Amino acid sequence: MIPAPFLLYLGSSADALGIKTSRGIAAFRRDDCVGEFRHDDCPQTLGLPRMSMAEAAAAGARTLVLGIAGAGGRLPADLIEDAAAALEAGMNVAAGLHERLRDQPRLAELASARGLQLFDVRDPPAHLSVGKGYPRAGRRLLTVGTDCSVGKMYATLALTRGLRERGVAADFRATGQTGILVAGAGVPVDAVVADFISGAIEALAPAREDGGWDLIEGQGSLFHPSFAGVSLGLLHGAQPEALVLCHEPGRPHMRGIPGRALPDLAECLARNLEAARLTSAEVRGVGICLNTSGIERDDALRLCAATEDRLGLPCTDPIALGVESIIDRLLCEASTPSTISSY
Amino acid sequence: MIPAPFLLYLGSSADALGIKTSRGIAAFRRDDCVGEFRHDDCPQTLGLPRMSMAEAAAAGARTLVLGIAGAGGRLPADLIEDAAAALEAGMNVAAGLHERLRDQPRLAELASARGLQLFDVRDPPAHLSVGKGYPRAGRRLLTVGTDCSVGKMYATLALTRGLRERGVAADFRATGQTGILVAGAGVPVDAVVADFISGAIEALAPAREDGGWDLIEGQGSLFHPSFAGVSLGLLHGAQPEALVLCHEPGRPHMRGIPGRALPDLAECLARNLEAARLTSAEVRGVGICLNTSGIERDDALRLCAATEDRLGLPCTDPIALGVESIIDRLLCEASTPSTISSY
């Protein structure tokens, strides 16, 4: 486990989506965060006290979390510099990038010399097997998206909490760096060797006999030309009986691809259901989650209502408006243990 | 480059598909093969002289190619044993498994001590970028399949040869271990980190301005629950203007998944075309390739004719019957340089 409390890194990021890991930890593990580190040119804040490395260490922070993420997961020189400063101040460093902290000789030497640790949470598990798609017991819900970074993790965490509040056994299954840092466990599915995408998810959410739910965090989008392969393998491995489609209204283009429009919600859900049927013949959509953080509340309510009418499914903002309507739909239609359907 | 000539390994394999790498090298680089190595319990042959390691080395073989492949790409103890024997006999060893030769201390030490080399052709290239799906110049054909191991590499190689015989510039782009061993270059797409599947293919077949074709070897199947993520990322990265669907008639079930039926050809092609449109709006199917090696010639001809009628596309066995009909369709409908369509 990564020692808390944390100092959350924003660096020089001007990109709201680029700090989504730090933001997610601030949202779901706020009690474990003592402050945020940002350079003078950083226009963003998480509302935590701004601290230098030394101030954070003095305030008790045990780990700097490099919670920023660009496409490609590179570890640029300025991050290495700041990570070294954290080690020199006496903190461990955690990151979830494709390029590993431990592969940087300077960081490895500093950590070793000071008895500190480097955590690369995007390391996939060893000894994965290929997925098989055999019917397996258990109730599984997967969040899917029109795009990357539209709120799938938030929705999945909110749905997990909502089920538990109803007294239903439910576990969040993390598939991305932020989710893994929030949950303390999971599989960084975008970092596994391509042959093992679905197998990694079968291992993450294996057969379950207690009647409880696994709520699996989706990644990417079937409509994202960078990452659709990950999304499809995840979908097949998850073998979900329920899908929740996540979307951020008003996004100008697919994440990282200027000029590429987001898919229509109905088409996106239909394509996900079609693909999911390969391993889960009876899969159904149970709701739509909109990230309306950029919209006034009245507009958000109107948009949810209109989306609900158009798609025939409960639609909500899981953070601002709650997930009760989706939980109702999920439990109402799925009140008897699901039968394992053959393919 | 891996030094030829080769000794091809069959080991104890009783599975015709399990030796597909050795078989592919025997088919497409036969002049570079001095013999085959098989244990007494191996019921298979490639029709090459059976040799011990010592006999092969004496006959001039410079590299043992461990051309066998099980799902998961493991390197079991008996293969390690035989690889060590090859090194002791003075040959290099090449393999395309997920588990690397160089990670076996015994093999690494033997190779080092004797000045021999270990070739792990499934190593993905370093420094991949995520795919973007931006329209790019060039003419690209991709083979897709109803299943793994249905003849996509054979079809792609035959189509490449067919285009060249018509005087059209054409290059085979290998994406699997066999193709890479045949071509001497390529990207083992199932071994790249999942985030980079489409990016790896964009790098393998970059923009091309000479009017020639890149013929990209497909992998897996959108309908295979183990590997569909690889197939989808490959499809998006390839950005193909033409698809050829490959199939092996009579296969009892999806490779490695007893009980799972193969998809219908028309549905399989339609789903591939639908998915491909994300990065190639004008993509079209140009032919069907059947592997009829298990069928009498007259039956094969009848089956091709019936498939052609049903799907409205040229259908052939690329090895037994040639690819002229598909080349005709490809060049006839694509006789003007393709315009880059915006999405």
XYZ file of C-alpha atoms in Angstrom:
686
model
C 0.000 0.000 0.000
C 1.089 3.539 -0.736
C 1.661 5.459 2.512
C -0.760 8.326 3.109
C -1.153 11.217 3.612
C -0.465 12.541 0.140
C 0.813 15.685 -1.497
C -1.023 15.975 -4.825
C 0.948 17.181 -7.828
C -0.431 19.633 -10.361
C 2.912 20.828 -11.683
C 2.511 23.328 -14.481
C -0.560 21.703 -15.975
C -3.010 24.051 -17.631
C -5.187 21.145 -18.800
C -8.117 20.308 -16.534
C -8.204 16.733 -17.819
C -4.459 16.387 -17.405
C -4.718 16.537 -13.619
C -7.580 14.082 -13.379
C -5.671 11.660 -11.179
C -4.847 14.319 -8.587
C -8.420 15.580 -8.821
C -9.859 12.099 -8.331
C -7.779 11.463 -5.249
C -8.773 14.835 -3.859
C -12.415 13.959 -4.464
C -12.484 10.440 -3.083
C -9.668 10.402 -0.517
C -9.663 14.020 0.609
C -8.935 13.117 4.218
C -5.681 11.574 3.031
C -4.477 14.729 1.251
C -2.462 17.398 3.063
C -1.932 19.746 0.171
C -1.235 20.365 -3.491
C 2.002 21.196 -5.271
C 1.842 23.547 -8.224
C 4.274 25.784 -10.009
C 3.639 29.501 -10.346
C 2.438 29.087 -13.931
C -0.227 26.523 -13.015
C -3.711 28.032 -13.313
C -5.401 25.097 -11.592
C -6.140 24.211 -7.997
C -7.905 21.436 -6.137
C -8.728 23.759 -3.267
C -6.097 22.184 -1.044
C -3.363 24.214 0.677
C -0.555 25.004 -1.744
C 2.702 23.647 -0.356
C 6.331 23.298 -1.316
C 7.885 19.868 -1.034
C 9.518 20.805 2.260
C 6.309 22.279 3.680
C 4.353 19.168 2.747
C 6.896 16.870 4.330
C 6.841 19.008 7.463
C 3.027 18.804 7.474
C 3.263 15.023 7.496
C 2.864 14.135 3.819
C 4.454 10.751 3.206
C 3.981 10.430 -0.554
C 3.994 12.821 -3.494
C 1.403 11.576 -5.985
C 2.290 12.614 -9.536
C -1.373 12.616 -10.430
C -1.142 13.991 -13.912
C -1.622 12.147 -17.170
C -0.990 12.993 -20.764
C -1.677 10.670 -23.680
C 1.242 8.307 -23.971
C 2.043 8.389 -20.257
C 5.458 9.955 -20.670
C 7.552 11.117 -17.737
C 9.037 14.425 -18.888
C 12.100 16.079 -17.405
C 10.223 18.582 -15.257
C 8.329 15.789 -13.517
C 11.549 13.927 -12.847
C 12.991 17.102 -11.365
C 10.020 17.580 -9.062
C 9.961 13.910 -8.083
C 13.628 14.192 -7.115
C 12.822 17.222 -4.988
C 10.103 15.251 -3.205
C 12.530 12.432 -2.440
C 15.064 14.937 -1.188
C 12.383 16.339 1.105
C 11.802 12.836 2.487
C 8.639 11.745 0.682
C 7.937 8.601 -1.338
C 6.750 9.172 -4.894
C 3.833 7.473 -6.654
C 2.921 7.737 -10.331
C 0.767 5.935 -12.834
C 2.542 6.720 -16.084
C 3.671 4.288 -18.761
C 7.231 5.466 -18.236
C 8.254 4.166 -14.854
C 9.748 6.117 -11.967
C 12.061 3.207 -11.182
C 13.546 3.368 -14.676
C 14.926 6.830 -13.946
C 18.385 6.227 -12.465
C 18.392 9.500 -10.580
C 15.097 8.718 -8.846
C 16.038 5.112 -8.177
C 19.329 6.179 -6.602
C 17.760 8.918 -4.489
C 15.025 6.597 -3.228
C 17.508 3.888 -2.412
C 19.896 6.260 -0.653
C 17.128 7.672 1.531
C 15.162 4.516 2.213
C 12.135 5.809 0.316
C 9.876 4.059 -2.165
C 8.834 4.621 -5.773
C 5.352 3.347 -6.659
C 4.553 2.705 -10.321
C 0.866 1.909 -10.146
C 0.604 1.306 -13.885
C 2.611 -1.895 -13.572
C 0.364 -4.671 -14.840
C 0.159 -7.870 -12.821
C 2.585 -10.614 -13.751
C 1.406 -13.926 -15.194
C -1.789 -12.799 -16.874
C -3.727 -15.292 -18.965
C -5.685 -14.635 -22.135
C -9.393 -14.134 -21.628
C -11.749 -16.934 -22.551
C -15.201 -15.422 -22.338
C -16.605 -18.501 -20.641
C -19.822 -17.718 -18.795
C -19.001 -17.011 -15.158
C -21.075 -16.451 -12.078
C -21.557 -13.033 -10.571
C -23.243 -9.741 -11.261
C -21.182 -7.180 -13.074
C -21.785 -3.614 -14.178
C -19.386 -1.773 -16.481
C -19.219 1.933 -17.199
C -18.514 2.793 -20.841
C -17.987 6.193 -22.402
C -18.357 8.411 -25.399
C -14.746 9.453 -24.781
C -11.836 9.218 -22.364
C -12.010 11.206 -19.123
C -15.766 11.731 -19.115
C -16.377 10.537 -15.576
C -16.462 6.731 -15.760
C -14.504 6.340 -12.531
C -16.661 8.862 -10.683
C -19.803 7.136 -11.903
C -18.505 3.695 -10.949
C -17.495 4.826 -7.471
C -20.822 6.593 -6.961
C -22.769 3.524 -8.084
C -20.725 1.311 -5.773
C -21.485 3.613 -2.863
C -25.150 3.778 -3.862
C -25.522 0.007 -3.913
C -23.839 -0.324 -0.546
C -26.188 2.280 0.924
C -29.027 -0.015 -0.122
C -27.381 -2.877 1.714
C -26.219 -4.604 -1.470
C -22.724 -6.108 -1.505
C -20.766 -4.141 -4.095
C -17.095 -3.691 -4.965
C -15.391 -1.131 -7.128
C -12.942 -2.720 -9.576
C -10.346 -0.186 -10.682
C -8.818 -0.301 -14.162
C -6.941 3.007 -14.324
C -4.241 4.743 -12.370
C -6.602 7.066 -10.510
C -8.991 4.308 -9.583
C -6.127 2.156 -8.378
C -4.802 5.000 -6.238
C -8.280 5.598 -4.833
C -9.105 1.930 -4.212
C -5.621 0.719 -3.348
C -5.927 -2.153 -5.845
C -6.857 -2.869 -9.451
C -5.451 -3.572 -12.888
C -4.083 -0.785 -15.127
C -5.718 -2.291 -18.191
C -4.214 0.127 -20.695
C -0.744 -0.978 -19.577
C -1.134 -4.734 -19.998
C 0.266 -6.498 -23.038
C -2.406 -6.290 -25.732
C -3.056 -10.035 -25.861
C -4.154 -10.008 -22.239
C -6.662 -7.134 -22.105
C -9.760 -9.265 -21.640
C -7.889 -11.797 -19.522
C -6.756 -9.060 -17.136
C -10.366 -8.055 -16.559
C -11.501 -11.653 -16.098
C -8.861 -11.846 -13.358
C -9.888 -8.497 -11.857
C -13.549 -9.535 -11.532
C -13.584 -13.314 -11.313
C -16.597 -15.534 -10.731
C -18.538 -14.400 -7.671
C -21.165 -16.423 -5.863
C -22.356 -14.149 -3.047
C -24.997 -12.303 -5.058
C -23.018 -9.071 -4.802
C -21.942 -6.800 -7.610
C -18.601 -5.984 -9.163
C -18.679 -2.467 -10.572
C -15.949 -2.233 -13.145
C -14.431 1.061 -14.155
C -14.407 1.458 -17.932
C -11.604 3.016 -19.977
C -11.513 4.986 -23.189
C -14.275 4.571 -25.743
C -15.126 2.292 -28.631
C -15.172 5.535 -30.624
C -11.702 6.732 -29.633
C -9.156 5.917 -32.367
C -6.315 5.767 -29.858
C -7.826 3.442 -27.281
C -10.811 1.554 -28.665
C -8.929 -1.734 -28.524
C -8.546 -1.367 -24.777
C -12.227 -0.513 -24.428
C -13.332 -3.546 -26.450
C -11.130 -6.021 -24.609
C -12.290 -4.555 -21.318
C -15.908 -4.919 -22.412
C -15.428 -8.564 -23.370
C -13.478 -9.395 -20.229
C -15.978 -7.651 -17.967
C -18.842 -9.807 -19.273
C -21.247 -7.258 -17.809
C -24.950 -7.783 -17.356
C -25.392 -4.006 -17.070
C -23.805 -1.041 -18.853
C -23.882 2.592 -17.801
C -22.927 5.074 -20.508
C -20.891 8.097 -19.382
C -20.570 11.385 -21.233
C -19.485 14.958 -20.747
C -21.862 17.355 -22.521
C -20.292 20.171 -24.468
C -16.909 18.602 -25.004
C -15.632 20.098 -28.275
C -13.838 17.022 -29.596
C -12.579 13.588 -28.658
C -9.860 13.795 -26.016
C -6.531 14.506 -27.714
C -7.966 14.515 -31.248
C -8.932 18.036 -32.348
C -11.539 17.911 -35.080
C -13.021 14.550 -34.180
C -16.595 14.789 -32.956
C -17.948 12.708 -30.100
C -20.366 9.941 -31.024
C -24.096 10.189 -30.591
C -25.145 8.774 -27.216
C -27.684 6.335 -28.595
C -25.314 5.010 -31.229
C -22.511 4.730 -28.690
C -24.656 2.729 -26.294
C -25.974 0.508 -29.082
C -22.475 -0.292 -30.322
C -21.304 -1.105 -26.813
C -24.266 -3.398 -26.233
C -23.719 -5.094 -29.581
C -20.060 -5.728 -28.805
C -20.756 -6.812 -25.221
C -23.133 -9.540 -26.397
C -20.139 -11.581 -27.523
C -19.556 -12.617 -23.908
C -22.799 -11.507 -22.229
C -25.817 -12.290 -24.358
C -28.359 -10.643 -22.033
C -26.464 -7.397 -21.386
C -28.638 -4.291 -21.034
C -28.145 -0.579 -20.598
C -29.313 0.664 -17.203
C -28.458 4.335 -17.217
C -26.623 7.373 -18.495
C -24.208 9.420 -16.385
C -23.469 12.976 -17.473
C -20.605 14.997 -16.094
C -22.375 18.357 -15.808
C -19.698 20.068 -13.765
C -19.387 22.703 -16.487
C -23.139 23.460 -16.629
C -25.587 25.338 -14.408
C -27.716 23.078 -12.235
C -31.004 23.940 -13.930
C -29.514 23.280 -17.329
C -28.087 20.011 -16.041
C -31.489 18.894 -14.800
C -33.103 19.777 -18.112
C -30.371 17.966 -20.042
C -30.721 14.842 -17.925
C -34.480 14.827 -18.389
C -34.184 15.275 -22.142
C -31.555 12.538 -22.386
C -33.729 10.245 -20.278
C -36.640 10.785 -22.655
C -34.563 10.276 -25.742
C -32.760 7.104 -24.654
C -35.397 5.584 -22.413
C -32.952 5.132 -19.541
C -32.404 6.947 -16.232
C -29.981 9.826 -16.745
C -28.201 11.717 -13.984
C -25.023 13.431 -12.905
C -23.672 10.903 -10.401
C -21.861 13.520 -8.336
C -24.218 16.505 -8.492
C -27.547 14.684 -8.667
C -26.921 11.205 -7.275
C -27.385 7.759 -8.736
C -30.656 6.672 -7.173
C -32.536 6.463 -10.446
C -29.924 4.169 -11.960
C -29.730 1.997 -8.839
C -33.529 1.688 -8.961
C -33.376 0.524 -12.548
C -30.527 -1.854 -11.836
C -32.153 -3.524 -8.846
C -35.680 -3.491 -10.184
C -34.966 -5.326 -13.400
C -32.315 -7.518 -11.881
C -34.048 -8.571 -8.695
C -33.544 -12.259 -9.303
C -30.080 -13.774 -9.552
C -29.011 -13.670 -13.141
C -28.844 -16.957 -14.963
C -25.672 -17.723 -16.782
C -26.599 -17.647 -20.411
C -24.793 -19.844 -22.849
C -23.530 -18.383 -26.064
C 18.524 -9.866 -39.098
C 18.198 -13.443 -37.951
C 20.911 -15.569 -39.593
C 19.604 -18.187 -42.056
C 19.474 -21.029 -42.822
C 17.010 -22.251 -40.228
C 16.154 -25.436 -38.409
C 12.394 -25.362 -37.828
C 11.086 -26.632 -34.510
C 7.992 -28.804 -34.189
C 8.860 -30.313 -30.815
C 6.148 -32.599 -29.561
C 3.283 -30.571 -30.961
C 0.224 -32.535 -32.031
C -1.707 -29.361 -32.867
C -1.605 -28.296 -36.504
C -2.296 -24.674 -35.576
C 0.328 -24.772 -32.846
C 3.140 -25.070 -35.383
C 1.863 -22.341 -37.637
C 5.006 -20.254 -37.346
C 7.269 -23.093 -38.439
C 4.780 -23.949 -41.184
C 4.654 -20.356 -42.412
C 8.425 -20.104 -42.635
C 8.556 -23.424 -44.469
C 5.953 -22.121 -46.907
C 7.375 -18.678 -47.608
C 11.107 -19.071 -46.969
C 11.633 -22.728 -47.856
C 15.011 -22.081 -49.442
C 16.223 -20.852 -46.058
C 15.215 -24.033 -44.205
C 17.583 -26.998 -43.894
C 15.367 -29.239 -41.835
C 12.857 -29.765 -39.084
C 13.330 -30.870 -35.477
C 10.659 -33.048 -33.927
C 10.481 -35.450 -31.054
C 9.435 -39.053 -31.574
C 5.926 -38.333 -30.319
C 5.308 -35.529 -32.808
C 2.801 -36.614 -35.465
C 3.432 -33.605 -37.680
C 5.913 -32.817 -40.408
C 6.603 -29.941 -42.774
C 8.123 -32.307 -45.313
C 11.641 -31.137 -44.513
C 14.443 -33.555 -43.537
C 14.147 -34.526 -39.880
C 17.362 -33.614 -38.080
C 18.842 -33.621 -34.614
C 20.363 -30.386 -33.363
C 23.836 -31.670 -34.152
C 22.860 -32.851 -37.637
C 21.274 -29.517 -38.417
C 24.301 -27.573 -37.247
C 26.529 -29.833 -39.342
C 24.241 -29.212 -42.326
C 24.807 -25.492 -41.950
C 21.758 -24.380 -39.958
C 22.598 -21.173 -38.123
C 19.380 -20.612 -36.184
C 16.803 -22.844 -34.509
C 13.404 -21.205 -34.948
C 11.027 -22.166 -32.139
C 8.106 -21.729 -34.488
C 5.354 -22.944 -32.242
C 2.680 -20.897 -30.517
C 0.154 -21.632 -27.845
C -2.310 -19.107 -26.465
C -0.527 -17.035 -23.875
C 2.864 -17.385 -25.514
C 4.439 -19.326 -22.673
C 7.884 -20.855 -22.898
C 7.546 -24.258 -21.203
C 10.394 -26.304 -19.781
C 10.688 -28.684 -22.737
C 11.213 -25.782 -25.117
C 13.876 -24.322 -22.881
C 15.580 -27.717 -22.828
C 15.557 -27.968 -26.622
C 16.679 -24.363 -27.038
C 19.628 -25.088 -24.766
C 20.507 -28.118 -26.883
C 20.474 -25.958 -30.006
C 22.840 -23.464 -28.398
C 25.113 -26.302 -27.305
C 25.147 -27.493 -30.913
C 26.250 -24.020 -32.015
C 23.035 -22.500 -33.337
C 21.357 -19.211 -32.480
C 17.754 -19.465 -31.277
C 14.771 -17.366 -32.386
C 11.295 -17.350 -30.876
C 8.203 -15.188 -30.937
C 6.632 -16.006 -27.599
C 5.461 -13.580 -24.914
C 7.925 -15.187 -22.504
C 11.346 -14.169 -23.704
C 14.325 -16.405 -24.395
C 16.644 -13.813 -22.893
C 14.775 -13.967 -19.588
C 15.821 -17.602 -19.134
C 19.139 -17.444 -17.272
C 20.289 -20.796 -18.620
C 19.745 -19.743 -22.228
C 21.234 -16.306 -21.699
C 24.358 -17.800 -20.136
C 24.769 -20.437 -22.814
C 24.358 -17.903 -25.611
C 26.788 -15.522 -23.999
C 29.373 -18.213 -23.342
C 29.278 -19.435 -26.930
C 28.954 -16.116 -28.718
C 25.496 -16.966 -30.029
C 22.355 -14.861 -30.184
C 18.812 -15.137 -28.825
C 16.141 -13.448 -30.956
C 12.835 -12.539 -29.308
C 10.832 -11.345 -32.281
C 7.796 -10.523 -30.164
C 9.609 -7.588 -28.591
C 7.551 -4.527 -29.431
C 9.376 -1.434 -30.652
C 10.402 1.071 -28.036
C 8.904 4.555 -27.907
C 5.527 3.891 -29.452
C 2.974 6.692 -29.563
C -0.768 6.426 -29.201
C -2.675 6.314 -32.469
C -4.517 9.392 -33.593
C -6.610 8.268 -36.516
C -5.793 11.375 -38.490
C -6.379 10.854 -42.213
C -3.087 9.877 -43.828
C -1.977 9.389 -47.394
C -1.456 5.976 -48.855
C -3.379 2.926 -49.946
C -3.854 0.252 -47.346
C -5.477 -3.160 -47.346
C -6.031 -5.135 -44.155
C -6.919 -8.788 -43.781
C -9.450 -9.527 -41.049
C -10.727 -12.878 -39.862
C -13.560 -14.885 -38.432
C -10.994 -16.347 -36.013
C -7.310 -16.569 -35.187
C -5.076 -18.684 -37.414
C -7.412 -18.789 -40.409
C -4.865 -17.720 -43.021
C -4.643 -13.938 -42.753
C -0.858 -13.938 -43.170
C -0.974 -16.290 -46.150
C -3.658 -14.161 -47.772
C -1.750 -10.940 -47.147
C 1.479 -12.358 -48.552
C -0.331 -13.774 -51.587
C -2.057 -10.455 -52.249
C 1.254 -8.603 -51.943
C 2.828 -10.952 -54.455
C -0.202 -10.672 -56.728
C -0.047 -6.887 -56.794
C 3.668 -6.931 -57.506
C 3.123 -9.322 -60.396
C 0.820 -6.683 -61.874
C 3.572 -4.117 -61.531
C 1.967 -2.363 -58.587
C 4.221 -1.274 -55.724
C 3.143 -3.287 -52.707
C 4.634 -4.091 -49.309
C 3.691 -6.708 -46.776
C 3.408 -5.267 -43.248
C 3.836 -7.999 -40.668
C 2.030 -7.868 -37.338
C 2.690 -11.361 -35.945
C 5.667 -13.479 -35.097
C 5.461 -15.617 -38.237
C 5.032 -12.668 -40.523
C 7.941 -10.900 -38.880
C 10.138 -13.975 -39.316
C 9.070 -14.259 -42.965
C 9.454 -10.570 -43.777
C 12.373 -9.785 -41.499
C 10.536 -6.785 -40.041
C 7.218 -5.784 -38.535
C 5.424 -5.068 -35.273
C 4.185 -7.861 -32.977
C 0.943 -6.031 -32.298
C -0.376 -8.461 -29.712
C 2.730 -7.807 -27.600
C 2.575 -4.020 -27.450
C 1.215 -2.261 -24.388
C -2.542 -2.027 -24.849
C -2.635 1.769 -25.077
C -0.446 1.659 -28.174
C -2.179 -0.915 -30.388
C -3.454 1.518 -32.996
C -0.372 3.703 -32.671
C 1.886 0.745 -33.394
C 0.045 0.123 -36.657
C 0.120 3.786 -37.625
C 3.901 3.547 -37.225
C 4.094 0.254 -39.141
C 2.240 1.668 -42.149
C 2.820 5.411 -42.111
C 1.681 7.909 -44.723
C 2.798 6.829 -48.183
C 2.864 9.032 -51.256
C 4.108 6.758 -54.048
C 0.731 5.338 -54.975
C 1.771 1.891 -53.777
C -0.042 -0.331 -51.323
C 0.651 -1.421 -47.794
C -0.874 -4.835 -47.187
C -1.280 -5.228 -43.463
C -1.515 -8.613 -41.831
C -4.530 -8.814 -39.516
C -4.617 -10.569 -36.143
C -7.306 -12.344 -34.201
C -10.937 -11.510 -34.793
C -13.480 -8.997 -33.567
C -15.427 -12.093 -32.557
C -12.696 -13.727 -30.489
C -13.209 -13.038 -26.763
C -9.504 -13.337 -26.052
C -8.130 -11.014 -28.696
C -10.828 -8.718 -30.104
C -9.206 -5.677 -28.524
C -6.059 -6.289 -30.543
C -8.113 -6.748 -33.709
C -10.035 -3.503 -33.175
C -6.978 -1.391 -32.421
C -5.249 -2.892 -35.437
C -8.271 -2.072 -37.608
C -8.330 1.546 -36.447
C -4.576 1.986 -36.783
C -4.495 0.407 -40.236
C -7.025 2.935 -41.562
C -7.614 0.589 -44.491
C -9.441 1.485 -47.660
C -9.895 -2.224 -48.394
C -10.667 -5.242 -46.223
C -10.277 -8.894 -47.126
C -12.107 -11.315 -44.859
C -10.316 -14.602 -44.112
C -11.944 -17.805 -42.910
C -11.286 -21.501 -42.544
C -14.376 -23.518 -43.442
C -15.265 -26.396 -41.174
C -13.493 -25.173 -38.084
C -15.450 -26.645 -35.163
C -15.079 -23.716 -32.766
C -13.199 -20.497 -32.155
C -9.501 -21.147 -31.633
C -8.884 -22.122 -28.017
C -12.554 -21.773 -26.979
C -14.380 -25.108 -27.260
C -18.101 -24.559 -27.630
C -17.922 -21.096 -29.165
C -19.151 -21.009 -32.749
C -17.492 -18.947 -35.464
C -19.376 -15.883 -36.646
C -21.319 -15.733 -39.861
C -19.137 -14.395 -42.682
C -21.497 -11.616 -43.716
C -21.990 -10.429 -40.147
C -18.268 -10.595 -39.488
C -17.462 -8.490 -42.530
C -20.215 -5.998 -41.745
C -18.991 -5.523 -38.182
C -15.423 -5.034 -39.362
C -16.514 -2.464 -41.933
C -18.633 -0.655 -39.349
C -15.728 -0.468 -36.909
C -13.215 0.490 -39.595
C -15.274 3.526 -40.608
C -14.116 5.274 -37.436
C -10.802 6.043 -39.141
C -11.562 5.201 -42.777
C -14.989 6.424 -43.808
C -14.859 4.956 -47.323
C -13.567 1.490 -46.418
C -14.948 -1.378 -48.510
C -14.720 -5.129 -48.587
C -12.884 -6.408 -51.672
C -12.787 -10.142 -51.192
C -13.011 -13.298 -49.113
C -10.111 -15.708 -48.634
C -10.900 -19.253 -47.576
C -8.299 -21.665 -46.290
C -9.528 -24.814 -48.049
C -6.480 -26.927 -47.294
C -8.718 -29.433 -45.521
C -11.184 -29.759 -48.423
C -11.122 -31.462 -51.818
C -10.453 -29.091 -54.714
C -13.879 -29.491 -56.315
C -15.574 -28.816 -53.012
C -13.346 -25.813 -52.493
C -14.300 -24.384 -55.870
C -17.989 -24.896 -55.153
C -17.661 -23.314 -51.722
C -15.857 -20.274 -53.120
C -18.510 -19.836 -55.806
C -21.329 -20.113 -53.281
C -19.627 -17.666 -50.908
C -19.031 -15.259 -53.765
C -22.721 -15.362 -54.653
C -23.846 -14.913 -51.082
C -21.555 -12.026 -50.160
C -21.215 -10.345 -53.539
C -17.425 -10.317 -53.339
C -14.693 -12.355 -55.034
C -13.937 -15.447 -52.989
C -10.888 -17.667 -53.388
C -8.308 -19.766 -51.622
C -5.231 -17.543 -51.945
C -2.790 -20.462 -51.936
C -4.665 -23.152 -53.868
C -6.619 -20.971 -56.274
C -4.748 -17.659 -56.459
C -5.810 -14.118 -55.731
C -6.451 -12.759 -59.219
C -10.154 -12.172 -58.668
C -9.518 -10.100 -55.549
C -6.703 -8.132 -57.198
C -9.059 -7.402 -60.100
C -11.671 -6.068 -57.716
C -9.119 -4.063 -55.777
C -7.563 -2.391 -58.808
C -10.762 -1.981 -60.779
C -12.660 -0.070 -58.138
C -9.616 1.724 -56.841
C -8.040 2.814 -60.104
C -7.861 6.460 -59.124
C -5.812 7.634 -56.180
C -8.007 7.596 -53.119
C -8.964 10.941 -51.718
C -8.369 11.428 -48.058
C -11.787 11.641 -46.554
C -12.357 13.757 -43.523
C -14.307 12.347 -40.643
